[in-house]
Short mmCIF file of C-alpha atoms and ligand atoms in Angstrom, two decimals:
data_model
loop_
_atom_site.label_atom_id
_atom_site.label_comp_id
_atom_site.label_asym_id
_atom_site.label_seq_id
_atom_site.Cartn_x
_atom_site.Cartn_y
_atom_site.Cartn_z
CA MET A 1082 18.06 41.55 -24.23
CA PHE A 1083 16.81 38.30 -22.77
CA LEU A 1084 17.61 34.71 -23.53
CA LEU A 1085 15.42 31.65 -23.54
CA ARG A 1086 16.55 28.35 -22.11
CA PRO A 1087 14.95 25.13 -20.89
CA GLU A 1088 13.60 25.26 -17.36
CA ALA A 1089 15.94 23.68 -14.81
CA PRO A 1090 14.91 22.21 -11.45
CA THR A 1091 16.79 25.01 -9.70
CA ASP A 1092 14.50 27.59 -11.38
CA ALA A 1093 11.54 26.51 -9.24
CA PRO A 1094 11.74 29.17 -6.51
CA ALA A 1095 12.15 32.02 -9.01
CA ILE A 1096 9.29 30.69 -11.15
CA GLU A 1097 6.99 30.43 -8.15
CA ALA A 1098 7.89 33.98 -7.12
CA LEU A 1099 7.22 35.28 -10.63
CA LEU A 1100 3.87 33.49 -10.86
CA ASP A 1101 2.86 34.77 -7.42
CA GLU A 1102 3.78 38.30 -8.51
CA VAL A 1103 1.85 38.11 -11.76
CA PHE A 1104 -1.17 35.95 -10.89
CA GLY A 1105 -1.32 36.33 -7.12
CA VAL A 1106 -0.81 33.72 -4.46
CA ARG A 1107 -4.32 32.30 -4.89
CA ARG A 1108 -3.58 31.31 -8.48
CA GLN A 1109 -3.56 27.63 -7.55
CA HIS A 1110 -7.30 27.81 -6.97
CA LYS A 1111 -7.86 28.43 -10.68
CA THR A 1112 -9.70 25.69 -12.53
CA SER A 1113 -6.72 25.00 -14.77
CA TYR A 1114 -4.62 23.98 -11.77
CA ARG A 1115 -6.85 20.95 -11.31
CA TYR A 1116 -5.13 19.54 -14.36
CA ARG A 1117 -1.66 20.17 -12.90
CA VAL A 1118 -1.77 19.16 -9.28
CA GLY A 1119 0.31 16.04 -8.76
CA ILE A 1120 1.24 15.73 -12.44
CA ALA A 1121 4.68 16.67 -13.72
CA PRO A 1122 4.92 19.34 -16.41
CA LEU A 1123 6.35 18.34 -19.77
CA ARG A 1124 9.97 19.24 -19.22
CA ARG A 1125 10.94 19.41 -22.87
CA LEU A 1126 8.43 22.22 -23.45
CA CYS A 1127 9.01 24.25 -20.29
CA LEU A 1128 11.15 27.31 -20.92
CA VAL A 1129 12.32 30.31 -18.96
CA ALA A 1130 13.47 33.75 -20.06
CA GLU A 1131 16.50 35.20 -18.36
CA LYS A 1132 17.85 38.73 -18.36
CA GLU A 1133 21.11 39.64 -16.68
CA GLY A 1134 20.92 36.50 -14.57
CA ARG A 1135 17.34 37.20 -13.45
CA LEU A 1136 14.38 35.03 -14.36
CA VAL A 1137 11.92 37.28 -16.22
CA GLY A 1138 9.62 34.80 -17.95
CA THR A 1139 8.23 31.31 -17.71
CA ILE A 1140 6.10 28.96 -19.76
CA ARG A 1141 5.02 25.47 -18.79
CA TYR A 1142 2.95 22.74 -20.37
CA TRP A 1143 1.03 19.88 -18.84
CA PRO A 1144 -0.27 16.72 -20.47
CA VAL A 1145 -4.06 16.36 -20.58
CA ARG A 1146 -6.51 14.10 -22.38
CA LEU A 1147 -9.40 14.99 -24.64
CA GLY A 1148 -11.73 12.50 -26.27
CA GLY A 1149 -9.34 9.72 -25.31
CA GLU A 1150 -6.40 11.41 -27.00
CA PRO A 1151 -3.39 13.20 -25.55
CA ALA A 1152 -3.25 16.98 -25.72
CA LEU A 1153 -1.21 19.78 -24.20
CA LEU A 1154 -2.37 22.32 -21.65
CA LEU A 1155 -0.29 25.47 -22.18
CA GLY A 1156 0.36 27.61 -19.14
CA PRO A 1157 1.00 29.28 -16.99
CA VAL A 1158 2.91 31.75 -19.13
CA ALA A 1159 4.09 34.98 -17.61
CA SER A 1160 6.64 37.72 -17.98
CA ALA A 1161 7.88 39.94 -15.17
CA ARG A 1162 5.86 43.09 -14.57
CA GLY A 1163 8.65 45.46 -15.55
CA GLU A 1164 9.24 43.59 -18.80
CA ALA A 1165 5.77 43.85 -20.35
CA GLY A 1166 5.82 44.47 -24.08
CA ASN A 1167 9.44 43.41 -24.56
CA GLY A 1168 8.55 40.33 -26.57
CA ILE A 1169 9.18 37.79 -23.80
CA GLY A 1170 5.68 36.38 -23.96
CA ARG A 1171 5.82 36.03 -27.72
CA ALA A 1172 9.24 34.38 -27.64
CA LEU A 1173 8.21 31.88 -24.96
CA ILE A 1174 4.98 30.95 -26.73
CA GLU A 1175 6.32 30.74 -30.27
CA THR A 1176 9.48 28.84 -29.32
CA SER A 1177 7.66 26.30 -27.20
CA LEU A 1178 4.90 25.77 -29.77
CA ASP A 1179 7.55 25.18 -32.40
CA ARG A 1180 9.18 22.59 -30.16
CA ALA A 1181 5.84 20.95 -29.49
CA ALA A 1182 5.14 20.66 -33.20
CA ARG A 1183 8.56 19.14 -33.83
CA LEU A 1184 7.96 16.64 -31.03
CA GLY A 1185 4.76 15.54 -32.77
CA HIS A 1186 2.16 17.10 -30.51
CA ASP A 1187 -1.06 18.01 -32.25
CA LEU A 1188 -3.54 19.76 -29.99
CA VAL A 1189 -2.79 22.59 -27.54
CA LEU A 1190 -5.37 24.05 -25.17
CA LEU A 1191 -5.14 26.94 -22.77
CA VAL A 1192 -7.24 29.19 -20.60
CA GLY A 1193 -6.55 32.81 -21.37
CA ASP A 1194 -7.52 36.05 -22.98
CA PRO A 1195 -8.53 35.44 -26.63
CA ALA A 1196 -7.35 38.95 -27.50
CA TYR A 1197 -3.79 37.93 -26.68
CA TYR A 1198 -3.68 34.38 -27.97
CA ALA A 1199 -5.31 34.96 -31.35
CA ARG A 1200 -1.97 36.31 -32.63
CA PHE A 1201 -0.47 32.86 -32.08
CA GLY A 1202 -3.21 31.08 -33.99
CA PHE A 1203 -5.38 30.13 -31.02
CA ALA A 1204 -9.14 30.22 -31.42
CA PRO A 1205 -12.02 29.77 -28.97
CA ALA A 1206 -12.65 26.09 -28.38
CA PRO A 1207 -15.95 24.85 -29.82
CA PRO A 1208 -18.73 24.11 -27.30
CA ALA A 1209 -18.05 20.40 -27.76
CA ILE A 1210 -14.78 20.87 -25.85
CA ARG A 1211 -15.42 21.59 -22.21
CA MET A 1212 -13.40 22.39 -19.12
CA PRO A 1213 -15.85 22.13 -16.23
CA GLY A 1214 -15.82 25.18 -14.01
CA GLU A 1215 -14.06 27.42 -16.52
CA ASP A 1216 -15.50 30.30 -18.55
CA PRO A 1217 -15.96 28.69 -22.01
CA ALA A 1218 -15.01 31.97 -23.71
CA ARG A 1219 -11.50 31.70 -22.23
CA LEU A 1220 -10.82 28.15 -23.38
CA GLN A 1221 -8.66 28.38 -26.50
CA TYR A 1222 -7.21 25.75 -28.79
CA LYS A 1223 -4.67 25.45 -31.54
CA ARG A 1224 -3.67 22.55 -33.74
CA LEU A 1225 -0.04 22.24 -34.65
CA GLY A 1226 -0.69 20.90 -38.10
CA VAL A 1227 1.04 17.58 -37.68
CA ALA A 1228 -2.10 15.50 -37.84
CA GLU A 1229 -5.09 15.41 -40.14
CA ARG A 1230 -7.32 13.77 -37.58
CA PRO A 1231 -10.70 15.27 -36.65
CA LEU A 1232 -10.62 17.60 -33.66
CA PRO A 1233 -11.16 15.54 -30.49
CA THR A 1234 -14.06 16.73 -28.35
CA GLY A 1235 -15.51 16.08 -24.92
CA ILE A 1236 -14.57 17.02 -21.40
CA LEU A 1237 -10.94 17.88 -20.89
CA ARG A 1238 -9.48 15.36 -18.48
CA ARG A 1239 -6.35 15.06 -16.39
CA ALA A 1240 -3.57 13.03 -17.92
CA ASP A 1241 -4.07 10.48 -15.15
CA ALA A 1242 -7.87 10.55 -15.34
CA ASP A 1243 -8.20 6.90 -16.29
CA ARG A 1244 -6.01 5.86 -13.39
CA ALA A 1245 -7.65 8.23 -10.93
CA GLY A 1246 -11.15 7.82 -12.34
CA GLY A 1247 -11.48 11.60 -12.12
CA ASP A 1248 -13.01 13.99 -14.56
CA CYS A 1249 -11.66 17.24 -13.11
CA SER A 1250 -15.02 18.34 -11.88
CA PRO A 1251 -14.56 20.53 -8.82
CA ASP A 1252 -15.53 17.72 -6.47
CA SER A 1253 -13.51 15.00 -8.12
CA PHE A 1254 -10.24 15.57 -6.33
CA ALA A 1255 -8.71 17.53 -3.54
CA LEU A 1256 -6.74 20.61 -4.41
CA ASP A 1257 -3.20 20.26 -3.12
CA PRO A 1258 -1.38 23.52 -3.75
CA GLY A 1259 1.84 21.92 -2.61
CA CYS A 1260 2.02 19.67 -5.65
CA ALA A 1261 1.25 22.16 -8.37
CA GLY A 1262 4.14 24.34 -7.45
CA ARG A 1263 6.81 21.68 -7.55
CA SER A 1264 9.23 22.03 -10.37
CA ALA A 1265 8.78 18.32 -10.80
CA VAL A 1266 10.27 18.20 -14.23
CA ARG A 1267 10.87 14.88 -15.91
C1 COA B 190 0.38 38.07 -21.19
C2 COA B 190 1.89 38.20 -21.00
C3 COA B 190 2.50 36.81 -20.82
C4 COA B 190 2.47 38.88 -22.22
O1 COA B 190 3.86 38.96 -22.04
P1 COA B 190 4.74 40.08 -22.76
O2 COA B 190 6.15 39.72 -22.53
O3 COA B 190 4.30 41.45 -22.37
O4 COA B 190 4.30 39.81 -24.26
P2 COA B 190 4.86 40.42 -25.59
O5 COA B 190 5.86 41.51 -25.30
O6 COA B 190 5.31 39.31 -26.44
O7 COA B 190 3.56 41.01 -26.24
C5 COA B 190 3.03 42.18 -25.77
C6 COA B 190 1.76 42.46 -26.55
O8 COA B 190 0.71 41.66 -25.99
C7 COA B 190 -0.36 42.51 -25.66
N1 COA B 190 -1.07 41.92 -24.55
C8 COA B 190 -0.61 41.56 -23.34
N2 COA B 190 -1.60 41.05 -22.60
C9 COA B 190 -2.72 41.08 -23.35
C10 COA B 190 -4.05 40.71 -23.13
N3 COA B 190 -4.47 40.17 -21.99
N4 COA B 190 -4.93 40.89 -24.16
C11 COA B 190 -4.54 41.40 -25.34
N5 COA B 190 -3.27 41.78 -25.59
C12 COA B 190 -2.37 41.63 -24.61
C13 COA B 190 0.29 43.83 -25.34
O9 COA B 190 -0.63 44.88 -25.44
C14 COA B 190 1.34 43.90 -26.42
O10 COA B 190 0.73 44.26 -27.63
P3 COA B 190 1.57 44.94 -28.83
O11 COA B 190 2.56 43.90 -29.29
O12 COA B 190 0.54 45.22 -29.87
O13 COA B 190 2.23 46.13 -28.23
C15 COA B 190 2.24 39.08 -19.78
O14 COA B 190 1.65 40.33 -19.94
C16 COA B 190 1.82 38.52 -18.44
O15 COA B 190 2.60 37.84 -17.80
N6 COA B 190 0.57 38.82 -18.08
C17 COA B 190 0.02 38.36 -16.82
C18 COA B 190 -0.18 36.89 -16.83
C19 COA B 190 -1.09 36.44 -17.95
O16 COA B 190 -2.12 37.05 -18.21
N7 COA B 190 -0.69 35.35 -18.59
C20 COA B 190 -1.41 34.80 -19.68
C21 COA B 190 -2.60 34.04 -19.26
S1 COA B 190 -2.15 32.42 -18.70
#
């Protein structure tokens, strides 16, 4: 049995260790980290799974912008190696998406394996939505059904893109692995 709870600042070291174990220590060079470096995750959507006092799962969300509108970037999500198939991933994803919907969020994007995320209602993003530097086949989206607006399109931008003037192209900002790992929850 595991339990889900909101991420706390003190979870940071265990989360970093879990993400290093699952994705490797070079994970912060992934394209999706360009949207996270120096920007706080959305604390109300970040959850951890705990089992017998041990952190066995994590999910985090970051704010991004698409077509001038706010959106969510889901991830990273991970469960501990020895816990695969125990429903931790499903619980983290479904619970956090439910929270996001209740908080009024509309659009969720992620980079991941379509074969896994289809079960949660994610679909490949149309070509009109782009994350520069990422394999388009891995960019997924889901609408939470709280808005009837047309799907925003364009290049996915950092939440602070207007302030920074950046567009998340590989050259547009310096990768600072130190920032992405902070449990800088708001
Ligand atoms: C993907 C991940 C979060 C799933 O966590 P989990 O706790 O094992 O998930 P669940 O127990 O809820 O679901 C397991 C199911 O997902 C399937 N699954 C896991 N990874 C999959 C993948 N990449 N593609 C397709 N199916 C996948 C399993 O085969 C299993 O299927 P079943 O229910 O038919 O038996 C976990 O395996 C993990 O941390 N993987 C490495 C990191 C990663 O890839 N994260 C997601 C990308 S950001």
